[in-house]
Tab-separated table of C-alpha atoms in Angstrom:
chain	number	residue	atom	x	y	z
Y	302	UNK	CA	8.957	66.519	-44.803
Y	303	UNK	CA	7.591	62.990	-45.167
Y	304	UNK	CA	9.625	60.251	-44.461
Y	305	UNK	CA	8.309	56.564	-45.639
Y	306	UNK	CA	10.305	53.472	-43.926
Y	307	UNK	CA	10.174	50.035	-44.870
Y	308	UNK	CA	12.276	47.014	-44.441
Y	309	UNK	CA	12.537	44.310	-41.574
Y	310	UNK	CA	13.208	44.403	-38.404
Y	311	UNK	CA	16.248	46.711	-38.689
Y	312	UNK	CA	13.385	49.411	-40.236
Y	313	UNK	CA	13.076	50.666	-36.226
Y	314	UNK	CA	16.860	51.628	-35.982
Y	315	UNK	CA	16.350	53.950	-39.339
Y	316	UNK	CA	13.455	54.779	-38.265
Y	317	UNK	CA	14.634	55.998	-34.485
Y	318	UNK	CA	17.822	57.612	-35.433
Y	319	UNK	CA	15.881	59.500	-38.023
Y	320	UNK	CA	13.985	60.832	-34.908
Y	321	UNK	CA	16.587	61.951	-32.765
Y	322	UNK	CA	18.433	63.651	-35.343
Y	323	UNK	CA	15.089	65.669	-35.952
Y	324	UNK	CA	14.894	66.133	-32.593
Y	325	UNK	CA	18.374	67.859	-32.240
Y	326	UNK	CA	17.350	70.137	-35.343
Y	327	UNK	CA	14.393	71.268	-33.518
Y	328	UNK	CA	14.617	71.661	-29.970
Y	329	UNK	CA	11.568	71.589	-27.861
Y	330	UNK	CA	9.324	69.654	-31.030
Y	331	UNK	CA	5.925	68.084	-30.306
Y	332	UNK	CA	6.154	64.940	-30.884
Y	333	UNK	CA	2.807	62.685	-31.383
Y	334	UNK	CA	3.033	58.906	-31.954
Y	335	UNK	CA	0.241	56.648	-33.502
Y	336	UNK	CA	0.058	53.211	-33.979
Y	337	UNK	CA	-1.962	51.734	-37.268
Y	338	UNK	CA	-2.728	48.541	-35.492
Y	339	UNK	CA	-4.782	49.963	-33.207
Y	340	UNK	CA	-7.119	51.989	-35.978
Y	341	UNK	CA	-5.346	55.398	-35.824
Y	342	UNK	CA	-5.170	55.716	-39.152
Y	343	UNK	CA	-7.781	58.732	-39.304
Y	344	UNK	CA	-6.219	60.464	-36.252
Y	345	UNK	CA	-3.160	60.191	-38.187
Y	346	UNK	CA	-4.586	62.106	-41.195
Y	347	UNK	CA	-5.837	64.580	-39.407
Y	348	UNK	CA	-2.785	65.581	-37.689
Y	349	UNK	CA	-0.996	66.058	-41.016
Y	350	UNK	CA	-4.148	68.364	-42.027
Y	351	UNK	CA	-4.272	70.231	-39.472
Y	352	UNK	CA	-1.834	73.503	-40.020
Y	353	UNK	CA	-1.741	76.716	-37.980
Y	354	UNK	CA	0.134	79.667	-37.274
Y	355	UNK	CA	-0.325	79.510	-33.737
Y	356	UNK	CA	1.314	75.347	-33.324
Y	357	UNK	CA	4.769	74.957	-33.148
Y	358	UNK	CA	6.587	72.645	-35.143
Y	359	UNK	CA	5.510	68.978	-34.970
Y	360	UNK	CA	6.952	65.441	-35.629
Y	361	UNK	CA	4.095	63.020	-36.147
Y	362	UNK	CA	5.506	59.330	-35.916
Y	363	UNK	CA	2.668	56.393	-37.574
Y	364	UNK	CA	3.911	52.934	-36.835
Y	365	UNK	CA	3.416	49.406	-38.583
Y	366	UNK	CA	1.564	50.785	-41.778
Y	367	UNK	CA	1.329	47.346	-43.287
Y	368	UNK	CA	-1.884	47.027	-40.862
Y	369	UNK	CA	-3.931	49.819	-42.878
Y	370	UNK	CA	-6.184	48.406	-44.707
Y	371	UNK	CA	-6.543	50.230	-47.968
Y	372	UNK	CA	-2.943	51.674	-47.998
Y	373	UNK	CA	-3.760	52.654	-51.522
Y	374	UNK	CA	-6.633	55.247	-50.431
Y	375	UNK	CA	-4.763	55.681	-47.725
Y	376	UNK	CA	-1.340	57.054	-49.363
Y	377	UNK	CA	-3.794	59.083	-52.223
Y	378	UNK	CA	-5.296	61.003	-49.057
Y	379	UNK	CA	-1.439	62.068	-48.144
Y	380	UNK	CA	-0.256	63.089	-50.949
Y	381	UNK	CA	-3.050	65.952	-51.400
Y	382	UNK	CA	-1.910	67.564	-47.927
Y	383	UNK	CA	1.108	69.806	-47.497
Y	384	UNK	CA	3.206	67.630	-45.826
Y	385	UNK	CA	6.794	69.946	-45.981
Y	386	UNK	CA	5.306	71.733	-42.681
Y	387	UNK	CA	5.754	69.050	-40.341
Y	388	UNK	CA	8.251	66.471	-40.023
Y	389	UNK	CA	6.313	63.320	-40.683
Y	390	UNK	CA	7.218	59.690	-40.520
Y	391	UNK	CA	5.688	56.359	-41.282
Y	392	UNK	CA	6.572	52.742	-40.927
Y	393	UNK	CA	5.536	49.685	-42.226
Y	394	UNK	CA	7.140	46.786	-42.206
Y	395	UNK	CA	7.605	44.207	-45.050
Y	396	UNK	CA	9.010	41.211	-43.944
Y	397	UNK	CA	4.968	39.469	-44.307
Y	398	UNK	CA	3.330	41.941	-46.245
Y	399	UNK	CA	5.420	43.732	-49.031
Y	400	UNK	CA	4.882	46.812	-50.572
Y	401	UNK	CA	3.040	46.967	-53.907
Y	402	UNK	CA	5.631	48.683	-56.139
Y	403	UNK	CA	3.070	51.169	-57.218
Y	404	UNK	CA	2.653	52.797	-53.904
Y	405	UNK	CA	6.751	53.277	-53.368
Y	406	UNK	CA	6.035	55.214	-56.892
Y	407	UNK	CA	3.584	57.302	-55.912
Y	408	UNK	CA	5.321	58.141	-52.316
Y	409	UNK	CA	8.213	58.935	-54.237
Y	410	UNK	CA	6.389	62.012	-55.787
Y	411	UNK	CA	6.062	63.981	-52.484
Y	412	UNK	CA	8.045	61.709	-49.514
Y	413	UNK	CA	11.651	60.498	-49.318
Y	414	UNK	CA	10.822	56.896	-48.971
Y	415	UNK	CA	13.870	54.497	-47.759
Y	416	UNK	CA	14.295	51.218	-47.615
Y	417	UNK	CA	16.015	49.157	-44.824
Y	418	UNK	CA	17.367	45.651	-46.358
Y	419	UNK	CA	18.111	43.318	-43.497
Y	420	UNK	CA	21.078	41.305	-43.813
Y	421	UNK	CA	20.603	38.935	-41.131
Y	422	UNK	CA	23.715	40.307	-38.881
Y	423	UNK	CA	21.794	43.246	-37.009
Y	424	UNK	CA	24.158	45.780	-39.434
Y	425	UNK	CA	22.589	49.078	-38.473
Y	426	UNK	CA	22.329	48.028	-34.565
Y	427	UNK	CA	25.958	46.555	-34.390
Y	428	UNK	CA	27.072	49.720	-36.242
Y	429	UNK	CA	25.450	51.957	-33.751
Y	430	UNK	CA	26.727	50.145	-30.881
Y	431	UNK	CA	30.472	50.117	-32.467
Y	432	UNK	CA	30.049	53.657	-32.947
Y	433	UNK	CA	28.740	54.732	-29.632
Y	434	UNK	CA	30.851	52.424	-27.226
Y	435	UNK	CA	34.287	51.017	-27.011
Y	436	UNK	CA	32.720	47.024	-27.840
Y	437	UNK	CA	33.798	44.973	-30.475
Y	438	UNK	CA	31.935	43.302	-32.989
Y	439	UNK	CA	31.533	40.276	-30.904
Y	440	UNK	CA	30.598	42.032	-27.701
Y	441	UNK	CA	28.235	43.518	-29.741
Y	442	UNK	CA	26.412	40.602	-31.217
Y	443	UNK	CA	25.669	39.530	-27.669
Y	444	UNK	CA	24.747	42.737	-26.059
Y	445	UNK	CA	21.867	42.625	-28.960
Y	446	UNK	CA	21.048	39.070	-28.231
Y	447	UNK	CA	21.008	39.696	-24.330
Y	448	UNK	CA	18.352	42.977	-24.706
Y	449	UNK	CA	16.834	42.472	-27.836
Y	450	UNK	CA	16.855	44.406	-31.445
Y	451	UNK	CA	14.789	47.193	-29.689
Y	452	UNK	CA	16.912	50.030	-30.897
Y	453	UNK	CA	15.676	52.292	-27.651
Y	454	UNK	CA	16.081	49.270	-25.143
Y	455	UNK	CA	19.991	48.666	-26.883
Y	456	UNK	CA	20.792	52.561	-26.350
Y	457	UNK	CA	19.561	52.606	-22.431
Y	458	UNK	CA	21.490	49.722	-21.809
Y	459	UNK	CA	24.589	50.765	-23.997
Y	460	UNK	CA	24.198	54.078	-21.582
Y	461	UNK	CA	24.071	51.743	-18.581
Y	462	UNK	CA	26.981	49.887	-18.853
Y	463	UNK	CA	29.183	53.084	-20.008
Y	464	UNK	CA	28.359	54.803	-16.891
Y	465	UNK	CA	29.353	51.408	-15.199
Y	466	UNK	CA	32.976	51.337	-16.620
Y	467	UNK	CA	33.459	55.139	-17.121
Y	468	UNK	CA	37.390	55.138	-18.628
Y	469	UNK	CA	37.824	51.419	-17.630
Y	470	UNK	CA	37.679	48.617	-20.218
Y	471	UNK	CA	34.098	47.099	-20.608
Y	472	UNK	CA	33.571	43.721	-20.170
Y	473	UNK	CA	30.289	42.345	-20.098
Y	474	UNK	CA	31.192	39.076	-18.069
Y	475	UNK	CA	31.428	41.636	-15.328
Y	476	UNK	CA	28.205	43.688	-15.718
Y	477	UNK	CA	26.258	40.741	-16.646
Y	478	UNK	CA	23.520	41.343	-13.599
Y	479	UNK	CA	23.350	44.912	-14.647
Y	480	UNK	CA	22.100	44.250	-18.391
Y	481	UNK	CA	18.193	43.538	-18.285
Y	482	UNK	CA	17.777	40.855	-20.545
Y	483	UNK	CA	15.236	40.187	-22.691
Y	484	UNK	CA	12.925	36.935	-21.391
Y	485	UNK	CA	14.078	35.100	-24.385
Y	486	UNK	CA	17.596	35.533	-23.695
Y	487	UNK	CA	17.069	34.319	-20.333
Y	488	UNK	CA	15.077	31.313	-21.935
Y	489	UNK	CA	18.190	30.848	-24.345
Y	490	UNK	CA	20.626	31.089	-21.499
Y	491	UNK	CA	18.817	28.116	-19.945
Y	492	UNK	CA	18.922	26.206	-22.652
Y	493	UNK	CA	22.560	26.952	-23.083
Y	494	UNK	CA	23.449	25.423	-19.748
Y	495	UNK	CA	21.096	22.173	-20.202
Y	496	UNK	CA	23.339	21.283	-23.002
Y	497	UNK	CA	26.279	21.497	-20.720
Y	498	UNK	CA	24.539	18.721	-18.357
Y	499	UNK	CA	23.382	21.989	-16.107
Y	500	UNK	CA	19.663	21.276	-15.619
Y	501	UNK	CA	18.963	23.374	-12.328
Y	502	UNK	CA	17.908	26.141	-14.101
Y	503	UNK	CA	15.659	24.482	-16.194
Y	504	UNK	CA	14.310	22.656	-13.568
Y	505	UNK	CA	13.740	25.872	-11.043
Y	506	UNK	CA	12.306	27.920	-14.275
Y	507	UNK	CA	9.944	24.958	-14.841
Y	508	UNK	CA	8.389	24.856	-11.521
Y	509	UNK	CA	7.947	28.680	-11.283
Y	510	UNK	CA	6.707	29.232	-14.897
Y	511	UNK	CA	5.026	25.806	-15.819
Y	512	UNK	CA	5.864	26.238	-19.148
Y	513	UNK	CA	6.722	22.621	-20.095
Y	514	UNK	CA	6.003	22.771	-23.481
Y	515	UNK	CA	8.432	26.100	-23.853
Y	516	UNK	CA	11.188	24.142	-22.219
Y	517	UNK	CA	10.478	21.053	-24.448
Y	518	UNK	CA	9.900	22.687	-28.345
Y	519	UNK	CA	12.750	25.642	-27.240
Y	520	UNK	CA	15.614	22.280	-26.601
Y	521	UNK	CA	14.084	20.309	-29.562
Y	522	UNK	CA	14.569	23.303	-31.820
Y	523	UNK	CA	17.973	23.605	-31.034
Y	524	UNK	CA	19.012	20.341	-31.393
Y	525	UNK	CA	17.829	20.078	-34.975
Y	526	UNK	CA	19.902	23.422	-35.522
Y	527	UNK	CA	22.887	21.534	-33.759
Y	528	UNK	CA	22.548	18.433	-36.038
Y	529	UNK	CA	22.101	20.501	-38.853
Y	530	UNK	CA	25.554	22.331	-37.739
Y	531	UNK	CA	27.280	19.319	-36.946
Y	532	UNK	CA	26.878	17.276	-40.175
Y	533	UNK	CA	27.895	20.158	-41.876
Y	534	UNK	CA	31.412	20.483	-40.250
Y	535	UNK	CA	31.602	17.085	-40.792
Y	536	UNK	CA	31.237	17.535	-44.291
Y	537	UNK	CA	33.903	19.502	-44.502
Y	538	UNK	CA	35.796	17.494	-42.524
Y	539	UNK	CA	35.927	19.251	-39.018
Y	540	UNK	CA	35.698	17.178	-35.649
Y	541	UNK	CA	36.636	19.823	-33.362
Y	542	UNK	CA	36.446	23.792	-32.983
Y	543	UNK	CA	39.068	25.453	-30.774
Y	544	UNK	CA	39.805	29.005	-31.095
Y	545	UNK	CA	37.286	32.014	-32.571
Y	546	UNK	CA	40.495	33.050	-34.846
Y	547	UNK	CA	40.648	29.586	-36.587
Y	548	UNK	CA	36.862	29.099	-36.986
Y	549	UNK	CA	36.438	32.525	-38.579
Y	550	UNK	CA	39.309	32.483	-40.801
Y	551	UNK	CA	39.151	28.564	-42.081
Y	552	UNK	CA	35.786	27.660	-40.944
Y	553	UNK	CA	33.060	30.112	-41.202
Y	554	UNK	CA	33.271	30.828	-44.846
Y	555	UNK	CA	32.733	27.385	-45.487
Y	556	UNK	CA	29.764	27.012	-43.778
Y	557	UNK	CA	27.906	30.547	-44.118
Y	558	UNK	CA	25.855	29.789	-47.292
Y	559	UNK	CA	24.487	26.691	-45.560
Y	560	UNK	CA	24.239	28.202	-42.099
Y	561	UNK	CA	22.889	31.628	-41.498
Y	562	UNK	CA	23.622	33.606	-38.444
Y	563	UNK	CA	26.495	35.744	-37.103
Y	564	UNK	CA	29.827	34.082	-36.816
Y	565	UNK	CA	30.757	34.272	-33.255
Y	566	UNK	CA	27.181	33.073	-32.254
Y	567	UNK	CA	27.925	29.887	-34.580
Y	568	UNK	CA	31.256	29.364	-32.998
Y	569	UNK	CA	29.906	29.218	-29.507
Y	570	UNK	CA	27.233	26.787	-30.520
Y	571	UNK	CA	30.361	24.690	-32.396
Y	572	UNK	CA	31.653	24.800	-28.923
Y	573	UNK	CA	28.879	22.895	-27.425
Y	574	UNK	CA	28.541	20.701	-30.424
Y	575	UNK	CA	32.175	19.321	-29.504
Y	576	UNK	CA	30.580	17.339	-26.489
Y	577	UNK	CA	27.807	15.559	-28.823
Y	578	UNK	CA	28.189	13.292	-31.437
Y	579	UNK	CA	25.539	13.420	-34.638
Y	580	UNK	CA	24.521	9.975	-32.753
Y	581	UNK	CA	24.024	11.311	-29.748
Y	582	UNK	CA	21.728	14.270	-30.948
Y	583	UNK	CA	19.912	12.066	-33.302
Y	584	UNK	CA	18.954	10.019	-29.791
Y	585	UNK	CA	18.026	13.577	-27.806
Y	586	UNK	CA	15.360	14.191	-30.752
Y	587	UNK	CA	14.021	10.762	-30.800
Y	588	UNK	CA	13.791	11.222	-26.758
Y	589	UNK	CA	12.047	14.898	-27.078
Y	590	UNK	CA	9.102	13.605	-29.434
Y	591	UNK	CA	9.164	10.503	-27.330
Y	592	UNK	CA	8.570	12.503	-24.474
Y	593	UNK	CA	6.169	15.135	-25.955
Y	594	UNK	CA	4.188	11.770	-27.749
Y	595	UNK	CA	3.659	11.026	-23.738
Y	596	UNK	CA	2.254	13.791	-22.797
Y	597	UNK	CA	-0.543	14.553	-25.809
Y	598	UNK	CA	-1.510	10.902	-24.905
Y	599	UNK	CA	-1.886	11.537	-21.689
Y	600	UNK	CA	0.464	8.380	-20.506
Y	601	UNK	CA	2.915	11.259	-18.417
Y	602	UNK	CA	2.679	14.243	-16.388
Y	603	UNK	CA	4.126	17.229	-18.251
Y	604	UNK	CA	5.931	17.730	-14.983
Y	605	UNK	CA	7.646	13.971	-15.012
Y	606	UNK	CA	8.316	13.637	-18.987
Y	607	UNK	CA	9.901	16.799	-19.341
Y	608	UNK	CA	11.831	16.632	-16.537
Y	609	UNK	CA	12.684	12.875	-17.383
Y	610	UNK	CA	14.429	14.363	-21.009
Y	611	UNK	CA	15.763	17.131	-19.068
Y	612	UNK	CA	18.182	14.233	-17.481
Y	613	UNK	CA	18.979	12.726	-20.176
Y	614	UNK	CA	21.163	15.230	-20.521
Y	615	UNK	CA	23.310	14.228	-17.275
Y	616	UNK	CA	23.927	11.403	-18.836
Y	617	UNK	CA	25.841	12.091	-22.290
């Protein structure tokens, strides 16, 4: 059977349970994986050719499609092979290049092609992890923005921290230094404490890593998402956010068609926002293009400007 997957990101968790549960049907299956961005398009094809009485059963996995150049000849070449022999899947992901309309068509004459919609909220990953653990939604969301939307990396770590707790409550404050985080978590959890006047991180991270300009665009980023955030509550006439309960009952569904992205992450970043007034962020921006202005002129160090903003932070 042939198996076409296509959506966004969440395409990989389709894609991977799809796997496994072919796996479990067929115990001991070869399993062969190529990738299309790295030419194995041919290889590919000749897999699916390929039949004999003396292989055993194979799954033959081709990943990110959308980098095959003539998809069209490409897609006419499957559909003359018997592909009900093998277990066969492909994935290509849309969220740059879509699909031309008439190739789903044609798929759909010999493959079962499926589309994964993304929704923005990590659906299919949060689902998996509500299924498969005793987390809530919440603890979810952040498990996936600690490791990552790697469906494989989000299962060994789920397996981790279950064999941590055994019968006991989980709590993630408390395995923290178990979970291995994804670099841009640990990035984001930087950030996180700069805008709560902790800048020893930032500082530390930019003398081992140098990476000044990471540190710089990464803040300034977030600050336009904050002042973006902020004169929104205020136009609905919110100063201060206390509890989760309140915000997502009288708050959030005020604000989600302006401002896209799970609840509880929003609430977290309204708790930050309590600290800073739109003033106040408007003068962090100025002060960030100030300070990266320096440093393409050549009038700072990276080192000293960056560090310089970084304290400005001490200071609200």
């Amino acid at each position: 059977m042939l198996y076409f997957i296509y959506g966004g990101s969440e395409k990989e968790v389709e894609s991977s349970l799809l796997i496994e549960k072919i796996k479990k049907e067929n115990q001991g299956i070869n399993e062969i994986i190529y990738d299309f961005a790295q030419k194995e398009s041919e290889p590919f094809l000749e897999s699916v050719r390929q039949n004999s009485m003396f292989f055993s059963k194979e799954l033959i996995v081709g990943k990110r499609a959308e980098n095959i150049k003539k998809i069209d000849d490409f897609i006419e070449i499957l559909s003359i092979y018997d592909v009900n022999v093998k277990e066969i899947i492909i994935e290509f992901d849309d969220s740059e290049i879509k699909i031309k309309t008439a190739i789903i068509k044609k798929l759909k004459e010999f493959a079962e092609v499926i589309e994964v919609k993304d929704d923005g909220k990590n659906s299919k990953l949060t689902n998996y992890i509500l299924q498969n653990s005793r987390l809530d939604v919440n603890d979810a969301s952040r498990l996936i923005e600690m490791v990552g939307k790697d469906y494989n990396k989000i299962k060994n770590e789920l397996e981790k921290i279950k064999n941590y707790f055994g019968s006991e409550k989980i709590d993630l404050k408390k395995c923290d230094s178990l979970i291995s985080k994804s670099n841009e978590y640990k990035l984001y959890e930087i950030i996180g404490k700069v805008f709560f006047k902790d800048i020893k991180d930032a500082i530390d991270y930019l003398d081992k890593t140098g990476s000044y300009m990471l540190i710089l665009y990464s803040i300034q980023r977030e600050l336009v998402s904050m002042l973006k955030l902020k004169i929104l509550l205020k136009e609905i006439g919110i100063d201060l956010v206390s509890t989760y309960n309140i915000f997502s009952k009288e708050i959030y569904p005020k604000l989600k068609d302006d401002y896209f992205g799970h609840p509880f992450a929003i609430f977290k970043k309204c708790e930050i926002l309590n600290a800073y007034s739109i003033k106040k962020i408007e003068e962090l921006i100025k002060a960030g293009i100030e300070a990266e202005l320096k440093i393409k002129k050549g009038i700072m160090e990276d080192d000293s400007a960056i560090k310089m903003f970084l304290f400005k932070f001490k200071n609200i």
